[in-house]
Amino acid sequence: HNRNTGLLVGTLDVVLDSSARVAPYRILHQTQDSQVYWAVACGSSRKEITKHWEWLENNLLQTLSIFDNEEDITTFVKGKIHGIIAEENKNQQPQSEEDPGKFKEAELKMRKQFGMPEVEKLVNYYSCSYWKGRVPRQGWLYLTVNHLCFYSFLLGKEVTLVIQWVDVTQLEKNATLLFPECIKVSTRDSELYFSMFLNINETFKLMEQLANIAMRQLLDNESFLQDKSLPKPRKPLKNISALKRDLDARAKNECYRATFRLPKDECLDGHTDCTLWTPFNKMHIPGQMFVSNNYICFASKAEEACHLIIPLREVTIVEKADSSSVLPSPLSISTKSKMTFFFANLRDRDFLVQRISDFLQRTPSKKPCGSGRSIFLPSSSPLAVSPPSALNNRPVNFCAGEVPTASQGLLKLFRRNSEELLGPKGAKEKMKEESWNIHFFEYGRGMCMYRTAKTRELVQKGIPENLRGELWLLFSGAWNEMVTHPGYYGDLVEKSMGKYNLATEEIERDLHRSMPEHPAFQNELGIAALRRVLTAYAFRNPTIGYCQAMNIVTSVLLLYCNEEEAFWLLVALCERMLPDYYNTRVVGALVDQGIFEELTREYLPQLSEKMQELGVISTISLSWFLTLFLSVMPFESAVVIVDCFFYEGIKFILQVSLAILDANMEKLLQCCDEGEAMTILGRYLDNVVNRQSVSPPIPHLHALLTSGDDPPLEIDIFDLIKTSYEKFSNLKADDIEQMRFKQRLKVIQSLEDTAKKSVVRAVSSDIGFSIEELEELYVVFKAKYLMSCYWGNNRAAAARRDQSLPYLEQYRIDMEQFKELFISLTPWSCGAHTPVLAGRLFRLLDENRDSLINFKEFVTGMSGMYHGDLTDKLKILYKLHLEHVSPFVSELDFCLPCESQGQSMDYVHTLSMAVMLIFSASTNMLF
């Protein structure tokens, strides 16, 4: 099949097959006036070659119309074919411990072409095209830990791109119709398009991972310390994909932990297909088993059919049964709670048994016995029962007798006598409890419960008050962390008692604002419990410390849980279920606000534009999401929202928020301003009622702000929840996590822009540079700091950024970094003396003598050199040289020097002339 110049070349199956030379079907490229043709693809059958042709038509046909002449087409075709061959050869490199030559060569080439030091590690590289205008440049894309780089040399034209991941503001796939299978990379200054990848999904996923690692580094210092050591193998590996495999493993770990609500240090060992016998419906359910350090988990292939979490600490016996044609490789696992789980179709049964055996041997009082076919755990093991509350045995201030909240929730202490407990509501509550008891009998109770669609249905109907604390701990995963850290909370309370800092001051201020309408917080007992939990968490996690809204959520946790349980629920909320919500910039809430806006556009397009116009979403999302509706809805209704949240996660908050907007759509579309819209939504939420609540209604303070003249229309909370599932339950947790990736880029870059403007405003009044120049200098200054975190003494550089300080003080550079900036930016060219002059200027600018200078100090020095008059510049130079000649003189008055300063008039004059001569000799610049 000879083809003319209207066709583009390049397909995955090209040239790589040894049968290419003799294949009966081929696709060739040949220009009209040339006698030479190039093989594009080959096939042994018409069906095979047609498949190649369809790939060419669907992916590459449009591209050749971009070129103006046939020579460019042929050159591009050859480059594309060679790139595809090289890409395929790279992917087929043997997976050995030694570094394959191709990858090592690519890494060396990357460092040479882009001037990267050896510490900058290549993660992966791909053949692709970069679109410069309407012209594609075939070349190589290099993805390093800190940079995206592209290099192309085509038709004598070289293209070199270097972009820091911290500068990427947006990543999109399939951005335009013109470029099929295209990745768009946006920064503040440019939009770059890359296309014609052989494995675009892999490339895009890796880009997202690297960009989000960079965003984490901007958000907190710890990420620099965590990610600098990428990868973290047990022994040094030189494998081609060591870095990439580490990133892939990290992504899988995060997904695994989120799916099963496991502690953040849990690492996935692997997963395998299997079946699980489910006694409640007497079936073998197909799914996947996941094995990690301390857990065995199962997820059915059919969504929501069954989830299972087995902590290895609960395992007493593991047995291999005889295989049969019906049930190959069966395995049973028994737990302390007398539950037995039966798996089959396990390919890695022996590995799994060994894994459990190793865990039991590492754990005190867990000694394997028998032939190795079975492993037993004595029931007398100290972990065979749940550990007592850490507070129960605390001396002095923390014995159960003195602090009732150490052993029970506040609701039990402050429940008022109510006829409701004996009336219809009480009967309804008893029926709920009985439904859960039946569920426990059929599905198990505790961490090893089978979690199914039936479990969700019961949660949607509202958890009985007597079971609320237990099930919140279970569904959130807080129980796992609590039982594996006995005594931790009590130790934190003891250490934090009597300590004062900014966080404790803020906590004291908000204690009486948490739930003032509830009797449990109208006395010192409830207030003291809340103080202890919030203060302990502030000491556990100084990065967060304390944020407004934490007090409201924690006060509700304390109603249903004892102090230790409430503390671990707060840990689960802040560190896993609502990540980055409660830091000083509420980044997590802003990220989910962006997701909410995106979902509103998708599900409620009529309302979306109106909400953007009114600016309402940003207001409602912060109050709704940060407090899980507890601050905007009657307590007895909002607590049902919390029930569903602990089971479903943020997915439920998003779907119920959409349901609220949907229910008020007509009224919102007629609003004229934000205030009117907020009043409509406020009135709606104030009248969401829970008619099944057995507790007396608590006055809702927010209702006083939104009351109207018309009698309110009450909305049943269970009807609202049912509607949210009927209309918006197709939201997927995985999709939400993917959307969080995208929004995090946007939110953090927006916050960084705000910080830049704040800093520039703070220094612009007395600096000679324009606003635009200051912004450019800030970018350069910040980049130099970040480079030291990438490549320099990482721990020292990252540790000196204190995010509790004002923006101006957060980025500070040391002398070596300043010297590099001075050499590249100073208008004073001083030859070999430049480093000396830079060092003296740094010491002059470092007023507090901490060997670091902030941005204001930096631009003050630069402004003096660029914009100072003759006297100012001479004064700077005089001080720099005076430091060397007479370090005892710190200030100099050029106008009225006198002998009282310790220098004679003649000496000052002579020294001034000497400085001018030195300056003239060492620079080529005239004032």
mmCIF file of N, CA, C and O in Angstrom, residues 6-79:
data_model
loop_
_atom_site.group_PDB
_atom_site.id
_atom_site.type_symbol
_atom_site.label_atom_id
_atom_site.label_comp_id
_atom_site.label_asym_id
_atom_site.label_seq_id
_atom_site.Cartn_x
_atom_site.Cartn_y
_atom_site.Cartn_z
ATOM 1 N N GLY A 6 -0.119 13.049 1.946
ATOM 2 C CA GLY A 6 -1.245 13.448 2.787
ATOM 3 C C GLY A 6 -1.360 12.627 4.044
ATOM 4 O O GLY A 6 -2.258 12.852 4.834
ATOM 5 N N LEU A 7 -0.487 11.643 4.251
ATOM 6 C CA LEU A 7 -0.620 10.751 5.397
ATOM 7 C C LEU A 7 0.554 10.901 6.354
ATOM 8 O O LEU A 7 1.686 11.106 5.947
ATOM 9 N N LEU A 8 0.253 10.763 7.635
ATOM 10 C CA LEU A 8 1.315 10.784 8.642
ATOM 11 C C LEU A 8 1.703 9.357 8.990
ATOM 12 O O LEU A 8 0.937 8.437 8.782
ATOM 13 N N VAL A 9 2.916 9.209 9.474
ATOM 14 C CA VAL A 9 3.405 7.877 9.764
ATOM 15 C C VAL A 9 3.545 7.683 11.257
ATOM 16 O O VAL A 9 3.530 8.624 12.026
ATOM 17 N N GLY A 10 3.729 6.439 11.642
ATOM 18 C CA GLY A 10 4.021 6.138 13.033
ATOM 19 C C GLY A 10 2.939 5.317 13.674
ATOM 20 O O GLY A 10 1.821 5.784 13.802
ATOM 21 N N THR A 11 3.238 4.082 14.029
ATOM 22 C CA THR A 11 2.301 3.240 14.742
ATOM 23 C C THR A 11 3.075 2.310 15.644
ATOM 24 O O THR A 11 4.259 2.065 15.417
ATOM 25 N N LEU A 12 2.414 1.807 16.636
ATOM 26 C CA LEU A 12 3.095 1.021 17.656
ATOM 27 C C LEU A 12 3.762 -0.223 17.098
ATOM 28 O O LEU A 12 4.796 -0.657 17.575
ATOM 29 N N ASP A 13 3.162 -0.812 16.064
ATOM 30 C CA ASP A 13 3.667 -2.089 15.562
ATOM 31 C C ASP A 13 4.709 -1.940 14.465
ATOM 32 O O ASP A 13 5.071 -2.917 13.809
ATOM 33 N N VAL A 14 5.186 -0.722 14.241
ATOM 34 C CA VAL A 14 6.073 -0.482 13.108
ATOM 35 C C VAL A 14 7.473 -1.028 13.344
ATOM 36 O O VAL A 14 8.004 -0.950 14.439
ATOM 37 N N VAL A 15 8.050 -1.595 12.347
ATOM 38 C CA VAL A 15 9.472 -1.917 12.242
ATOM 39 C C VAL A 15 9.980 -2.847 13.341
ATOM 40 O O VAL A 15 11.044 -3.436 13.220
ATOM 41 N N LEU A 16 9.215 -2.994 14.411
ATOM 42 C CA LEU A 16 9.738 -3.726 15.556
ATOM 43 C C LEU A 16 9.710 -5.230 15.337
ATOM 44 O O LEU A 16 10.434 -5.974 15.979
ATOM 45 N N ASP A 17 8.839 -5.700 14.464
ATOM 46 C CA ASP A 17 8.698 -7.125 14.216
ATOM 47 C C ASP A 17 9.733 -7.576 13.197
ATOM 48 O O ASP A 17 9.931 -6.944 12.164
ATOM 49 N N SER A 18 10.393 -8.695 13.477
ATOM 50 C CA SER A 18 11.423 -9.182 12.561
ATOM 51 C C SER A 18 10.837 -9.607 11.223
ATOM 52 O O SER A 18 11.542 -9.739 10.229
ATOM 53 N N SER A 19 9.528 -9.813 11.165
ATOM 54 C CA SER A 19 8.899 -10.214 9.910
ATOM 55 C C SER A 19 8.576 -9.029 9.021
ATOM 56 O O SER A 19 7.984 -9.185 7.952
ATOM 57 N N ALA A 20 8.969 -7.821 9.455
ATOM 58 C CA ALA A 20 8.584 -6.624 8.715
ATOM 59 C C ALA A 20 9.080 -6.652 7.276
ATOM 60 O O ALA A 20 8.422 -6.164 6.377
ATOM 61 N N ARG A 21 10.241 -7.189 7.034
ATOM 62 C CA ARG A 21 10.835 -7.120 5.695
ATOM 63 C C ARG A 21 10.104 -7.997 4.699
ATOM 64 O O ARG A 21 10.171 -7.766 3.506
ATOM 65 N N VAL A 22 9.436 -9.006 5.211
ATOM 66 C CA VAL A 22 8.807 -9.936 4.267
ATOM 67 C C VAL A 22 7.296 -9.984 4.426
ATOM 68 O O VAL A 22 6.644 -10.837 3.855
ATOM 69 N N ALA A 23 6.743 -9.084 5.256
ATOM 70 C CA ALA A 23 5.302 -9.100 5.483
ATOM 71 C C ALA A 23 4.565 -8.782 4.183
ATOM 72 O O ALA A 23 4.965 -7.902 3.423
ATOM 73 N N PRO A 24 3.476 -9.504 3.915
ATOM 74 C CA PRO A 24 2.746 -9.279 2.660
ATOM 75 C C PRO A 24 2.010 -7.949 2.603
ATOM 76 O O PRO A 24 1.696 -7.459 1.529
ATOM 77 N N TYR A 25 1.732 -7.348 3.768
ATOM 78 C CA TYR A 25 1.018 -6.072 3.789
ATOM 79 C C TYR A 25 1.891 -5.029 4.485
ATOM 80 O O TYR A 25 2.413 -5.264 5.566
ATOM 81 N N ARG A 26 2.027 -3.882 3.799
ATOM 82 C CA ARG A 26 2.838 -2.807 4.370
ATOM 83 C C ARG A 26 2.184 -1.455 4.121
ATOM 84 O O ARG A 26 1.462 -1.287 3.135
ATOM 85 N N ILE A 27 2.479 -0.516 4.984
ATOM 86 C CA ILE A 27 2.114 0.887 4.775
ATOM 87 C C ILE A 27 3.425 1.645 4.626
ATOM 88 O O ILE A 27 4.308 1.538 5.483
ATOM 89 N N LEU A 28 3.546 2.380 3.514
ATOM 90 C CA LEU A 28 4.779 3.092 3.214
ATOM 91 C C LEU A 28 4.517 4.582 3.121
ATOM 92 O O LEU A 28 3.416 5.018 2.809
ATOM 93 N N HIS A 29 5.592 5.356 3.376
ATOM 94 C CA HIS A 29 5.529 6.798 3.169
ATOM 95 C C HIS A 29 6.504 7.167 2.049
ATOM 96 O O HIS A 29 7.665 6.762 2.063
ATOM 97 N N GLN A 30 6.012 7.941 1.066
ATOM 98 C CA GLN A 30 6.863 8.350 -0.053
ATOM 99 C C GLN A 30 6.366 9.696 -0.568
ATOM 100 O O GLN A 30 5.184 9.884 -0.811
ATOM 101 N N THR A 31 7.298 10.651 -0.709
ATOM 102 C CA THR A 31 6.906 11.942 -1.283
ATOM 103 C C THR A 31 6.794 11.800 -2.794
ATOM 104 O O THR A 31 7.360 10.879 -3.405
ATOM 105 N N GLN A 32 6.078 12.727 -3.416
ATOM 106 C CA GLN A 32 5.734 12.586 -4.833
ATOM 107 C C GLN A 32 6.958 12.564 -5.748
ATOM 108 O O GLN A 32 6.994 11.822 -6.721
ATOM 109 N N ASP A 33 7.968 13.367 -5.446
ATOM 110 C CA ASP A 33 9.123 13.488 -6.342
ATOM 111 C C ASP A 33 10.310 12.624 -5.920
ATOM 112 O O ASP A 33 11.388 12.727 -6.505
ATOM 113 N N SER A 34 10.128 11.785 -4.909
ATOM 114 C CA SER A 34 11.261 10.997 -4.402
ATOM 115 C C SER A 34 11.153 9.545 -4.841
ATOM 116 O O SER A 34 10.056 9.015 -5.037
ATOM 117 N N GLN A 35 12.328 8.918 -5.014
ATOM 118 C CA GLN A 35 12.375 7.501 -5.335
ATOM 119 C C GLN A 35 12.496 6.647 -4.074
ATOM 120 O O GLN A 35 12.514 5.426 -4.150
ATOM 121 N N VAL A 36 12.620 7.322 -2.922
ATOM 122 C CA VAL A 36 12.823 6.620 -1.653
ATOM 123 C C VAL A 36 11.505 6.553 -0.887
ATOM 124 O O VAL A 36 10.750 7.511 -0.852
ATOM 125 N N TYR A 37 11.206 5.390 -0.321
ATOM 126 C CA TYR A 37 10.030 5.286 0.540
ATOM 127 C C TYR A 37 10.464 4.739 1.895
ATOM 128 O O TYR A 37 11.490 4.091 2.030
ATOM 129 N N TRP A 38 9.614 5.033 2.874
ATOM 130 C CA TRP A 38 9.908 4.630 4.256
ATOM 131 C C TRP A 38 8.799 3.705 4.763
ATOM 132 O O TRP A 38 7.621 3.984 4.607
ATOM 133 N N ALA A 39 9.199 2.591 5.353
ATOM 134 C CA ALA A 39 8.228 1.645 5.902
ATOM 135 C C ALA A 39 7.635 2.207 7.187
ATOM 136 O O ALA A 39 8.356 2.624 8.082
ATOM 137 N N VAL A 40 6.321 2.226 7.240
ATOM 138 C CA VAL A 40 5.616 2.754 8.401
ATOM 139 C C VAL A 40 5.078 1.620 9.259
ATOM 140 O O VAL A 40 5.234 1.615 10.475
ATOM 141 N N ALA A 41 4.432 0.649 8.642
ATOM 142 C CA ALA A 41 3.857 -0.467 9.379
ATOM 143 C C ALA A 41 3.800 -1.681 8.475
ATOM 144 O O ALA A 41 3.863 -1.564 7.249
ATOM 145 N N CYS A 42 3.680 -2.853 9.052
ATOM 146 C CA CYS A 42 3.569 -4.079 8.277
ATOM 147 C C CYS A 42 2.595 -5.010 8.971
ATOM 148 O O CYS A 42 2.316 -4.863 10.165
ATOM 149 N N GLY A 43 2.064 -5.954 8.245
ATOM 150 C CA GLY A 43 1.115 -6.891 8.817
ATOM 151 C C GLY A 43 1.093 -8.179 8.044
ATOM 152 O O GLY A 43 1.363 -8.199 6.830
ATOM 153 N N SER A 44 0.750 -9.257 8.706
ATOM 154 C CA SER A 44 0.693 -10.556 8.047
ATOM 155 C C SER A 44 -0.665 -10.827 7.448
ATOM 156 O O SER A 44 -0.856 -11.803 6.724
ATOM 157 N N SER A 45 -1.655 -9.970 7.750
ATOM 158 C CA SER A 45 -3.000 -10.154 7.179
ATOM 159 C C SER A 45 -3.617 -8.801 6.883
ATOM 160 O O SER A 45 -3.185 -7.771 7.396
ATOM 161 N N ARG A 46 -4.652 -8.850 6.051
ATOM 162 C CA ARG A 46 -5.339 -7.606 5.703
ATOM 163 C C ARG A 46 -5.997 -6.991 6.947
ATOM 164 O O ARG A 46 -6.005 -5.774 7.118
ATOM 165 N N LYS A 47 -6.506 -7.841 7.824
ATOM 166 C CA LYS A 47 -7.140 -7.370 9.046
ATOM 167 C C LYS A 47 -6.143 -6.612 9.920
ATOM 168 O O LYS A 47 -6.444 -5.551 10.479
ATOM 169 N N GLU A 48 -4.925 -7.171 10.016
ATOM 170 C CA GLU A 48 -3.902 -6.551 10.855
ATOM 171 C C GLU A 48 -3.475 -5.202 10.300
ATOM 172 O O GLU A 48 -3.370 -4.218 11.032
ATOM 173 N N ILE A 49 -3.250 -5.132 8.974
ATOM 174 C CA ILE A 49 -2.793 -3.876 8.392
ATOM 175 C C ILE A 49 -3.895 -2.829 8.423
ATOM 176 O O ILE A 49 -3.638 -1.633 8.566
ATOM 177 N N THR A 50 -5.148 -3.275 8.313
ATOM 178 C CA THR A 50 -6.279 -2.339 8.394
ATOM 179 C C THR A 50 -6.362 -1.712 9.782
ATOM 180 O O THR A 50 -6.659 -0.522 9.929
ATOM 181 N N LYS A 51 -6.041 -2.515 10.776
ATOM 182 C CA LYS A 51 -6.038 -1.999 12.148
ATOM 183 C C LYS A 51 -4.991 -0.894 12.298
ATOM 184 O O LYS A 51 -5.228 0.151 12.912
ATOM 185 N N HIS A 52 -3.803 -1.127 11.705
ATOM 186 C CA HIS A 52 -2.762 -0.098 11.739
ATOM 187 C C HIS A 52 -3.231 1.166 11.034
ATOM 188 O O HIS A 52 -3.005 2.280 11.498
ATOM 189 N N TRP A 53 -3.860 0.964 9.874
ATOM 190 C CA TRP A 53 -4.313 2.111 9.093
ATOM 191 C C TRP A 53 -5.346 2.933 9.856
ATOM 192 O O TRP A 53 -5.317 4.166 9.841
ATOM 193 N N GLU A 54 -6.246 2.252 10.547
ATOM 194 C CA GLU A 54 -7.258 2.959 11.329
ATOM 195 C C GLU A 54 -6.603 3.776 12.450
ATOM 196 O O GLU A 54 -7.032 4.887 12.768
ATOM 197 N N TRP A 55 -5.557 3.202 13.048
ATOM 198 C CA TRP A 55 -4.836 3.938 14.093
ATOM 199 C C TRP A 55 -4.235 5.219 13.537
ATOM 200 O O TRP A 55 -4.304 6.285 14.136
ATOM 201 N N LEU A 56 -3.658 5.095 12.311
ATOM 202 C CA LEU A 56 -3.066 6.276 11.667
ATOM 203 C C LEU A 56 -4.125 7.327 11.385
ATOM 204 O O LEU A 56 -3.928 8.518 11.630
ATOM 205 N N GLU A 57 -5.250 6.906 10.873
ATOM 206 C CA GLU A 57 -6.325 7.860 10.549
ATOM 207 C C GLU A 57 -6.859 8.550 11.800
ATOM 208 O O GLU A 57 -7.090 9.756 11.806
ATOM 209 N N ASN A 58 -7.054 7.778 12.847
ATOM 210 C CA ASN A 58 -7.672 8.335 14.059
ATOM 211 C C ASN A 58 -6.741 9.250 14.838
ATOM 212 O O ASN A 58 -7.179 10.191 15.490
ATOM 213 N N ASN A 59 -5.432 8.973 14.772
ATOM 214 C CA ASN A 59 -4.505 9.686 15.652
ATOM 215 C C ASN A 59 -3.604 10.695 14.956
ATOM 216 O O ASN A 59 -3.231 11.700 15.565
ATOM 217 N N LEU A 60 -3.218 10.431 13.694
ATOM 218 C CA LEU A 60 -2.131 11.217 13.127
ATOM 219 C C LEU A 60 -2.428 11.900 11.796
ATOM 220 O O LEU A 60 -1.595 12.638 11.292
ATOM 221 N N LEU A 61 -3.568 11.631 11.208
ATOM 222 C CA LEU A 61 -3.827 12.097 9.847
ATOM 223 C C LEU A 61 -3.802 13.613 9.723
ATOM 224 O O LEU A 61 -3.308 14.167 8.735
ATOM 225 N N GLN A 62 -4.333 14.299 10.754
ATOM 226 C CA GLN A 62 -4.438 15.760 10.654
ATOM 227 C C GLN A 62 -3.085 16.464 10.689
ATOM 228 O O GLN A 62 -2.938 17.573 10.193
ATOM 229 N N THR A 63 -2.105 15.802 11.254
ATOM 230 C CA THR A 63 -0.872 16.512 11.593
ATOM 231 C C THR A 63 -0.091 16.995 10.388
ATOM 232 O O THR A 63 0.490 18.084 10.412
ATOM 233 N N LEU A 64 -0.048 16.204 9.300
ATOM 234 C CA LEU A 64 0.809 16.588 8.176
ATOM 235 C C LEU A 64 0.333 17.840 7.458
ATOM 236 O O LEU A 64 1.115 18.493 6.776
ATOM 237 N N SER A 65 -0.929 18.183 7.628
ATOM 238 C CA SER A 65 -1.418 19.406 6.991
ATOM 239 C C SER A 65 -0.787 20.650 7.597
ATOM 240 O O SER A 65 -0.844 21.730 7.018
ATOM 241 N N ILE A 66 -0.161 20.494 8.744
ATOM 242 C CA ILE A 66 0.490 21.617 9.410
ATOM 243 C C ILE A 66 1.740 22.047 8.642
ATOM 244 O O ILE A 66 2.092 23.228 8.599
ATOM 245 N N PHE A 67 2.436 21.091 8.004
ATOM 246 C CA PHE A 67 3.711 21.385 7.356
ATOM 247 C C PHE A 67 3.508 22.070 6.013
ATOM 248 O O PHE A 67 2.528 21.830 5.311
ATOM 249 N N ASP A 68 4.509 22.892 5.628
ATOM 250 C CA ASP A 68 4.408 23.657 4.381
ATOM 251 C C ASP A 68 5.093 22.971 3.208
ATOM 252 O O ASP A 68 4.778 23.256 2.057
ATOM 253 N N ASN A 69 6.061 22.096 3.468
ATOM 254 C CA ASN A 69 6.753 21.461 2.347
ATOM 255 C C ASN A 69 7.026 19.992 2.641
ATOM 256 O O ASN A 69 6.973 19.542 3.789
ATOM 257 N N GLU A 70 7.332 19.246 1.562
ATOM 258 C CA GLU A 70 7.485 17.796 1.678
ATOM 259 C C GLU A 70 8.730 17.407 2.450
ATOM 260 O O GLU A 70 8.757 16.372 3.112
ATOM 261 N N GLU A 71 9.770 18.241 2.382
ATOM 262 C CA GLU A 71 11.003 17.915 3.111
ATOM 263 C C GLU A 71 10.747 17.898 4.616
ATOM 264 O O GLU A 71 11.222 17.011 5.332
ATOM 265 N N ASP A 72 9.973 18.885 5.093
ATOM 266 C CA ASP A 72 9.634 18.913 6.513
ATOM 267 C C ASP A 72 8.821 17.678 6.902
ATOM 268 O O ASP A 72 9.002 17.099 7.973
ATOM 269 N N ILE A 73 7.919 17.269 5.987
ATOM 270 C CA ILE A 73 7.092 16.098 6.260
ATOM 271 C C ILE A 73 7.959 14.858 6.410
ATOM 272 O O ILE A 73 7.838 14.103 7.377
ATOM 273 N N THR A 74 8.869 14.658 5.480
ATOM 274 C CA THR A 74 9.728 13.471 5.520
ATOM 275 C C THR A 74 10.616 13.477 6.754
ATOM 276 O O THR A 74 10.771 12.453 7.422
ATOM 277 N N THR A 75 11.181 14.632 7.089
ATOM 278 C CA THR A 75 12.035 14.719 8.277
ATOM 279 C C THR A 75 11.238 14.404 9.539
ATOM 280 O O THR A 75 11.696 13.680 10.426
ATOM 281 N N PHE A 76 10.025 14.949 9.594
ATOM 282 C CA PHE A 76 9.184 14.693 10.755
ATOM 283 C C PHE A 76 8.820 13.209 10.857
ATOM 284 O O PHE A 76 8.853 12.614 11.939
ATOM 285 N N VAL A 77 8.502 12.609 9.679
ATOM 286 C CA VAL A 77 8.133 11.199 9.637
ATOM 287 C C VAL A 77 9.282 10.335 10.159
ATOM 288 O O VAL A 77 9.103 9.457 11.001
ATOM 289 N N LYS A 78 10.495 10.602 9.668
ATOM 290 C CA LYS A 78 11.648 9.822 10.108
ATOM 291 C C LYS A 78 11.878 9.975 11.612
ATOM 292 O O LYS A 78 12.117 9.001 12.325
ATOM 293 N N GLY A 79 11.777 11.216 12.101
ATOM 294 C CA GLY A 79 11.971 11.443 13.530
ATOM 295 C C GLY A 79 10.925 10.728 14.364
ATOM 296 O O GLY A 79 11.229 10.162 15.417
#
